[in-house]
mmCIF file of C-alpha atoms and ligand atoms in Angstrom:
data_model
loop_
_atom_site.group_PDB
_atom_site.id
_atom_site.type_symbol
_atom_site.label_atom_id
_atom_site.label_comp_id
_atom_site.label_asym_id
_atom_site.label_seq_id
_atom_site.Cartn_x
_atom_site.Cartn_y
_atom_site.Cartn_z
ATOM 1 C CA MET A 1 8.373 11.399 17.553
ATOM 2 C CA THR A 2 7.766 9.504 14.309
ATOM 3 C CA GLU A 3 10.705 9.661 11.927
ATOM 4 C CA PRO A 4 9.417 11.094 8.607
ATOM 5 C CA SER A 5 9.001 8.795 5.637
ATOM 6 C CA ALA A 6 11.513 9.067 2.792
ATOM 7 C CA TRP A 7 8.557 10.147 0.631
ATOM 8 C CA VAL A 8 8.105 13.233 2.802
ATOM 9 C CA ARG A 9 11.766 14.129 2.431
ATOM 10 C CA ILE A 10 11.551 13.659 -1.356
ATOM 11 C CA THR A 11 8.537 15.982 -1.602
ATOM 12 C CA GLU A 12 10.212 18.594 0.605
ATOM 13 C CA ASP A 13 13.288 18.577 -1.640
ATOM 14 C CA ASP A 14 11.184 18.584 -4.831
ATOM 15 C CA PRO A 15 7.814 20.330 -4.329
ATOM 16 C CA GLY A 16 6.590 19.300 -7.814
ATOM 17 C CA HIS A 17 7.159 15.604 -7.165
ATOM 18 C CA SER A 18 3.651 14.750 -5.960
ATOM 19 C CA ALA A 19 1.856 16.619 -8.767
ATOM 20 C CA ARG A 20 4.011 14.826 -11.359
ATOM 21 C CA TYR A 21 3.251 11.497 -9.690
ATOM 22 C CA VAL A 22 -0.497 12.212 -9.881
ATOM 23 C CA GLN A 23 -0.222 13.227 -13.537
ATOM 24 C CA ARG A 24 1.800 10.125 -14.398
ATOM 25 C CA PHE A 25 -1.003 7.822 -13.312
ATOM 26 C CA ARG A 26 -3.713 10.002 -14.830
ATOM 27 C CA THR A 27 -1.882 9.824 -18.169
ATOM 28 C CA LEU A 28 -1.386 6.059 -17.910
ATOM 29 C CA ALA A 29 -5.109 5.653 -17.229
ATOM 30 C CA GLU A 30 -6.099 8.005 -20.077
ATOM 31 C CA GLN A 31 -3.900 5.998 -22.439
ATOM 32 C CA GLY A 32 -5.786 2.849 -21.498
ATOM 33 C CA ASN A 33 -3.017 1.192 -19.517
ATOM 34 C CA ASP A 34 -3.872 -1.395 -16.885
ATOM 35 C CA ILE A 35 -3.130 0.322 -13.574
ATOM 36 C CA VAL A 36 -5.264 -1.852 -11.286
ATOM 37 C CA GLY A 37 -3.563 -5.256 -11.340
ATOM 38 C CA GLU A 38 -2.882 -5.138 -7.606
ATOM 39 C CA ALA A 39 -6.526 -4.322 -6.920
ATOM 40 C CA ARG A 40 -7.717 -7.269 -8.989
ATOM 41 C CA LEU A 41 -5.664 -9.676 -6.873
ATOM 42 C CA VAL A 42 -7.092 -8.226 -3.663
ATOM 43 C CA ASP A 43 -10.627 -8.297 -5.068
ATOM 44 C CA ALA A 44 -10.189 -12.012 -5.842
ATOM 45 C CA MET A 45 -9.347 -12.627 -2.175
ATOM 46 C CA LEU A 46 -12.533 -11.052 -0.838
ATOM 47 C CA PRO A 47 -16.288 -11.502 -0.796
ATOM 48 C CA ARG A 48 -18.224 -8.497 -2.099
ATOM 49 C CA GLY A 49 -18.696 -5.727 0.449
ATOM 50 C CA SER A 50 -15.451 -6.367 2.356
ATOM 51 C CA ARG A 51 -13.613 -3.744 4.381
ATOM 52 C CA VAL A 52 -10.306 -2.732 2.781
ATOM 53 C CA LEU A 53 -7.525 -0.441 3.912
ATOM 54 C CA ASP A 54 -5.368 0.944 1.090
ATOM 55 C CA ALA A 55 -2.211 1.673 3.086
ATOM 56 C CA GLY A 56 -0.059 4.299 1.405
ATOM 57 C CA CYS A 57 -2.842 4.767 -1.147
ATOM 58 C CA GLY A 58 -1.243 7.587 -3.137
ATOM 59 C CA PRO A 59 -3.737 9.047 -5.648
ATOM 60 C CA GLY A 60 -6.093 6.139 -5.070
ATOM 61 C CA ARG A 61 -5.870 3.902 -8.129
ATOM 62 C CA ILE A 62 -6.123 0.689 -6.062
ATOM 63 C CA GLY A 63 -8.661 1.740 -3.443
ATOM 64 C CA GLY A 64 -10.713 3.486 -6.123
ATOM 65 C CA HIS A 65 -10.992 0.291 -8.149
ATOM 66 C CA LEU A 66 -11.835 -1.782 -5.057
ATOM 67 C CA ALA A 67 -14.575 0.684 -4.083
ATOM 68 C CA ARG A 68 -16.074 0.488 -7.574
ATOM 69 C CA ALA A 69 -15.959 -3.323 -7.196
ATOM 70 C CA GLY A 70 -18.231 -2.984 -4.163
ATOM 71 C CA HIS A 71 -15.877 -2.932 -1.181
ATOM 72 C CA HIS A 72 -15.792 -0.434 1.691
ATOM 73 C CA VAL A 73 -12.475 1.333 1.322
ATOM 74 C CA VAL A 74 -10.391 3.559 3.538
ATOM 75 C CA GLY A 75 -7.182 4.982 2.079
ATOM 76 C CA VAL A 76 -4.390 6.480 4.167
ATOM 77 C CA ASP A 77 -1.377 8.343 2.823
ATOM 78 C CA VAL A 78 1.126 10.759 4.295
ATOM 79 C CA ASP A 79 1.080 13.028 1.209
ATOM 80 C CA PRO A 80 -1.828 15.546 1.211
ATOM 81 C CA VAL A 81 -1.369 16.307 -2.500
ATOM 82 C CA LEU A 82 -1.947 12.651 -3.355
ATOM 83 C CA ILE A 83 -4.948 12.406 -1.021
ATOM 84 C CA ALA A 84 -6.486 15.471 -2.710
ATOM 85 C CA ALA A 85 -6.040 13.736 -6.079
ATOM 86 C CA ALA A 86 -7.622 10.543 -4.706
ATOM 87 C CA GLU A 87 -10.648 12.545 -3.534
ATOM 88 C CA GLU A 88 -10.959 14.184 -6.934
ATOM 89 C CA ASP A 89 -10.412 11.098 -9.111
ATOM 90 C CA HIS A 90 -12.023 8.399 -6.941
ATOM 91 C CA PRO A 91 -14.926 9.741 -4.882
ATOM 92 C CA GLY A 92 -16.481 7.231 -2.514
ATOM 93 C CA PRO A 93 -13.758 5.818 -0.261
ATOM 94 C CA ARG A 94 -12.656 7.623 2.895
ATOM 95 C CA TRP A 95 -9.278 9.164 1.994
ATOM 96 C CA LEU A 96 -7.206 10.204 5.014
ATOM 97 C CA VAL A 97 -3.886 11.994 5.418
ATOM 98 C CA GLY A 98 -1.670 10.255 7.949
ATOM 99 C CA ASP A 99 1.545 8.400 8.606
ATOM 100 C CA LEU A 100 1.094 4.639 8.702
ATOM 101 C CA ALA A 101 3.355 4.523 11.764
ATOM 102 C CA GLU A 102 0.585 6.417 13.589
ATOM 103 C CA LEU A 103 -2.360 4.504 12.109
ATOM 104 C CA ASP A 104 -5.127 4.427 14.701
ATOM 105 C CA LEU A 105 -8.563 3.899 13.184
ATOM 106 C CA PRO A 106 -11.688 2.475 14.824
ATOM 107 C CA ASP A 107 -12.130 0.246 11.738
ATOM 108 C CA ARG A 108 -10.980 -3.352 11.364
ATOM 109 C CA PHE A 109 -10.258 -4.598 7.858
ATOM 110 C CA ASP A 110 -10.709 -7.828 5.941
ATOM 111 C CA ALA A 111 -7.754 -6.826 3.792
ATOM 112 C CA ILE A 112 -4.974 -4.304 3.976
ATOM 113 C CA VAL A 113 -3.298 -3.662 0.650
ATOM 114 C CA CYS A 114 0.074 -1.952 0.677
ATOM 115 C CA ALA A 115 1.287 -1.778 -2.921
ATOM 116 C CA GLY A 116 3.654 0.308 -4.995
ATOM 117 C CA ASN A 117 6.798 -0.036 -2.873
ATOM 118 C CA VAL A 118 5.231 1.849 0.054
ATOM 119 C CA VAL A 119 7.213 -0.108 2.658
ATOM 120 C CA THR A 120 10.498 0.878 1.018
ATOM 121 C CA PHE A 121 9.698 4.554 1.675
ATOM 122 C CA LEU A 122 8.997 4.037 5.384
ATOM 123 C CA ALA A 123 11.609 5.455 7.723
ATOM 124 C CA PRO A 124 13.504 2.336 8.843
ATOM 125 C CA SER A 125 12.768 3.135 12.498
ATOM 126 C CA THR A 126 9.025 2.910 11.750
ATOM 127 C CA ARG A 127 8.927 -0.330 9.746
ATOM 128 C CA GLY A 128 8.123 -2.555 12.735
ATOM 129 C CA GLU A 129 5.532 -0.140 14.090
ATOM 130 C CA VAL A 130 3.738 0.055 10.728
ATOM 131 C CA LEU A 131 3.522 -3.740 10.557
ATOM 132 C CA ARG A 132 2.275 -3.915 14.175
ATOM 133 C CA ARG A 133 -0.431 -1.397 13.305
ATOM 134 C CA PHE A 134 -1.379 -3.386 10.210
ATOM 135 C CA ARG A 135 -1.844 -6.422 12.449
ATOM 136 C CA ALA A 136 -3.877 -4.425 14.984
ATOM 137 C CA HIS A 137 -6.206 -3.165 12.225
ATOM 138 C CA LEU A 138 -6.975 -6.609 10.761
ATOM 139 C CA ALA A 139 -10.387 -8.124 11.454
ATOM 140 C CA PRO A 140 -10.377 -11.773 12.539
ATOM 141 C CA GLY A 141 -9.315 -13.770 9.481
ATOM 142 C CA GLY A 142 -8.145 -10.604 7.726
ATOM 143 C CA ARG A 143 -5.048 -10.509 5.558
ATOM 144 C CA ALA A 144 -2.431 -7.890 4.734
ATOM 145 C CA VAL A 145 -0.980 -7.916 1.212
ATOM 146 C CA VAL A 146 2.319 -6.097 0.844
ATOM 147 C CA GLY A 147 4.196 -5.756 -2.435
ATOM 148 C CA PHE A 148 7.584 -4.228 -3.180
ATOM 149 C CA GLY A 149 10.667 -4.659 -5.303
ATOM 150 C CA ALA A 150 14.224 -5.722 -4.561
ATOM 151 C CA GLY A 151 17.128 -3.260 -4.558
ATOM 152 C CA ARG A 152 15.279 -0.650 -2.504
ATOM 153 C CA GLU A 153 17.197 -0.954 0.782
ATOM 154 C CA TYR A 154 14.636 -3.246 2.410
ATOM 155 C CA ALA A 155 15.711 -6.859 1.933
ATOM 156 C CA PHE A 156 12.864 -9.349 1.609
ATOM 157 C CA ASP A 157 14.279 -11.410 4.521
ATOM 158 C CA ASP A 158 14.389 -8.297 6.728
ATOM 159 C CA PHE A 159 10.798 -7.479 5.820
ATOM 160 C CA LEU A 160 9.629 -11.016 6.603
ATOM 161 C CA ALA A 161 11.522 -10.918 9.933
ATOM 162 C CA ASP A 162 9.868 -7.575 10.781
ATOM 163 C CA ALA A 163 6.480 -9.045 9.844
ATOM 164 C CA ALA A 164 7.076 -12.091 12.058
ATOM 165 C CA ALA A 165 8.097 -9.840 14.964
ATOM 166 C CA ALA A 166 4.847 -7.909 14.438
ATOM 167 C CA GLY A 167 2.851 -11.142 14.630
ATOM 168 C CA LEU A 168 2.192 -11.449 10.906
ATOM 169 C CA THR A 169 2.751 -14.831 9.260
ATOM 170 C CA PRO A 170 3.048 -15.295 5.495
ATOM 171 C CA SER A 171 0.288 -17.501 4.153
ATOM 172 C CA LEU A 172 1.416 -17.000 0.550
ATOM 173 C CA LEU A 173 4.511 -15.536 -1.088
ATOM 174 C CA LEU A 174 4.295 -14.444 -4.724
ATOM 175 C CA SER A 175 6.703 -12.692 -7.064
ATOM 176 C CA THR A 176 4.062 -10.748 -9.007
ATOM 177 C CA TRP A 177 0.514 -9.444 -8.615
ATOM 178 C CA HIS A 178 -0.404 -12.014 -11.277
ATOM 179 C CA LEU A 179 0.152 -14.990 -8.970
ATOM 180 C CA HIS A 180 3.614 -16.120 -10.082
ATOM 181 C CA PRO A 181 5.309 -17.996 -7.211
ATOM 182 C CA PHE A 182 8.086 -16.392 -5.182
ATOM 183 C CA THR A 183 11.520 -18.056 -5.480
ATOM 184 C CA THR A 184 15.016 -17.209 -4.225
ATOM 185 C CA GLU A 185 15.604 -15.588 -7.657
ATOM 186 C CA SER A 186 12.587 -13.276 -7.467
ATOM 187 C CA ASP A 187 13.151 -9.524 -7.694
ATOM 188 C CA PHE A 188 9.664 -8.669 -6.414
ATOM 189 C CA LEU A 189 7.700 -9.870 -3.400
ATOM 190 C CA VAL A 190 3.969 -9.923 -2.824
ATOM 191 C CA ALA A 191 3.471 -11.229 0.707
ATOM 192 C CA VAL A 192 0.025 -12.259 1.907
ATOM 193 C CA LEU A 193 0.209 -12.044 5.706
ATOM 194 C CA THR A 194 -2.167 -13.258 8.399
ATOM 195 C CA ALA A 195 -2.330 -12.389 12.086
HETATM 196 C C1 SAM B 201 5.158 4.889 -5.029
HETATM 197 S S1 SAM B 201 3.822 5.544 -4.094
HETATM 198 C C2 SAM B 201 2.584 4.261 -4.235
HETATM 199 C C3 SAM B 201 1.199 4.783 -4.059
HETATM 200 C C4 SAM B 201 0.089 3.748 -4.199
HETATM 201 N N1 SAM B 201 0.186 2.705 -3.203
HETATM 202 C C5 SAM B 201 0.102 3.136 -5.576
HETATM 203 O O1 SAM B 201 0.609 2.010 -5.704
HETATM 204 O O2 SAM B 201 -0.384 3.780 -6.510
HETATM 205 C C6 SAM B 201 4.364 5.371 -2.424
HETATM 206 C C7 SAM B 201 3.358 5.958 -1.476
HETATM 207 O O3 SAM B 201 3.714 5.642 -0.136
HETATM 208 C C8 SAM B 201 3.283 6.713 0.650
HETATM 209 N N2 SAM B 201 3.974 6.646 1.951
HETATM 210 C C9 SAM B 201 5.302 6.527 2.143
HETATM 211 N N3 SAM B 201 5.574 6.500 3.461
HETATM 212 C C10 SAM B 201 4.389 6.595 4.098
HETATM 213 C C11 SAM B 201 4.014 6.621 5.470
HETATM 214 N N4 SAM B 201 4.936 6.536 6.438
HETATM 215 N N5 SAM B 201 2.718 6.732 5.790
HETATM 216 C C12 SAM B 201 1.772 6.824 4.806
HETATM 217 N N6 SAM B 201 2.070 6.815 3.483
HETATM 218 C C13 SAM B 201 3.368 6.697 3.129
HETATM 219 C C14 SAM B 201 3.665 7.927 -0.171
HETATM 220 O O4 SAM B 201 3.057 9.106 0.268
HETATM 221 C C15 SAM B 201 3.247 7.457 -1.558
HETATM 222 O O5 SAM B 201 1.925 7.785 -1.850
#
């Protein structure tokens, strides 16, 4: 049985958590804040009309932007409240409720984007399985882009070792979604991984 994500435990302990999370991003967007930086990086990696998986999509800010940019987007998230918000705010992509450790879609993707610290919420026992499933869902030449911060109980070296064990090799390591290089001092990692 799949060990539940930390996000699931947080929402069980605090039933208003997901609705507040949705509202936070709606407010940021209404105020004119830039909430699609991650999506812009992924868009720059892809020809128009690419197939994109937004893994741990939340309320859909990244997949929504990529769909409006002309890509074919599927979003998967374990939280049904966030998927309902994605459907409401960003019609167009296929938004699916599911645990990434059980990802099993017929689709193959040119890019998988996993932003917003998603991997730090995964149950530790599922980390390797999620990365294996990312690899299995990549089209030939496809790339997975995973971003998360330090100090969240998933060391960058452990993540990169898990990725290697899953057959994913870093082709580029960045410290921001704005293309700053990753160094030993970096407190954020954006890993571009290939199969
Ligand atoms: C901080 S939110 C980021 C959401 C979105 N990626 C963004 O950046 O706006 C973390 C997300 O990871 C999702 N998540 C955590 N563990 C998951 C799992 N095992 N399977 C699918 N989604 C998961 C949560 O439901 C939540 O939407």
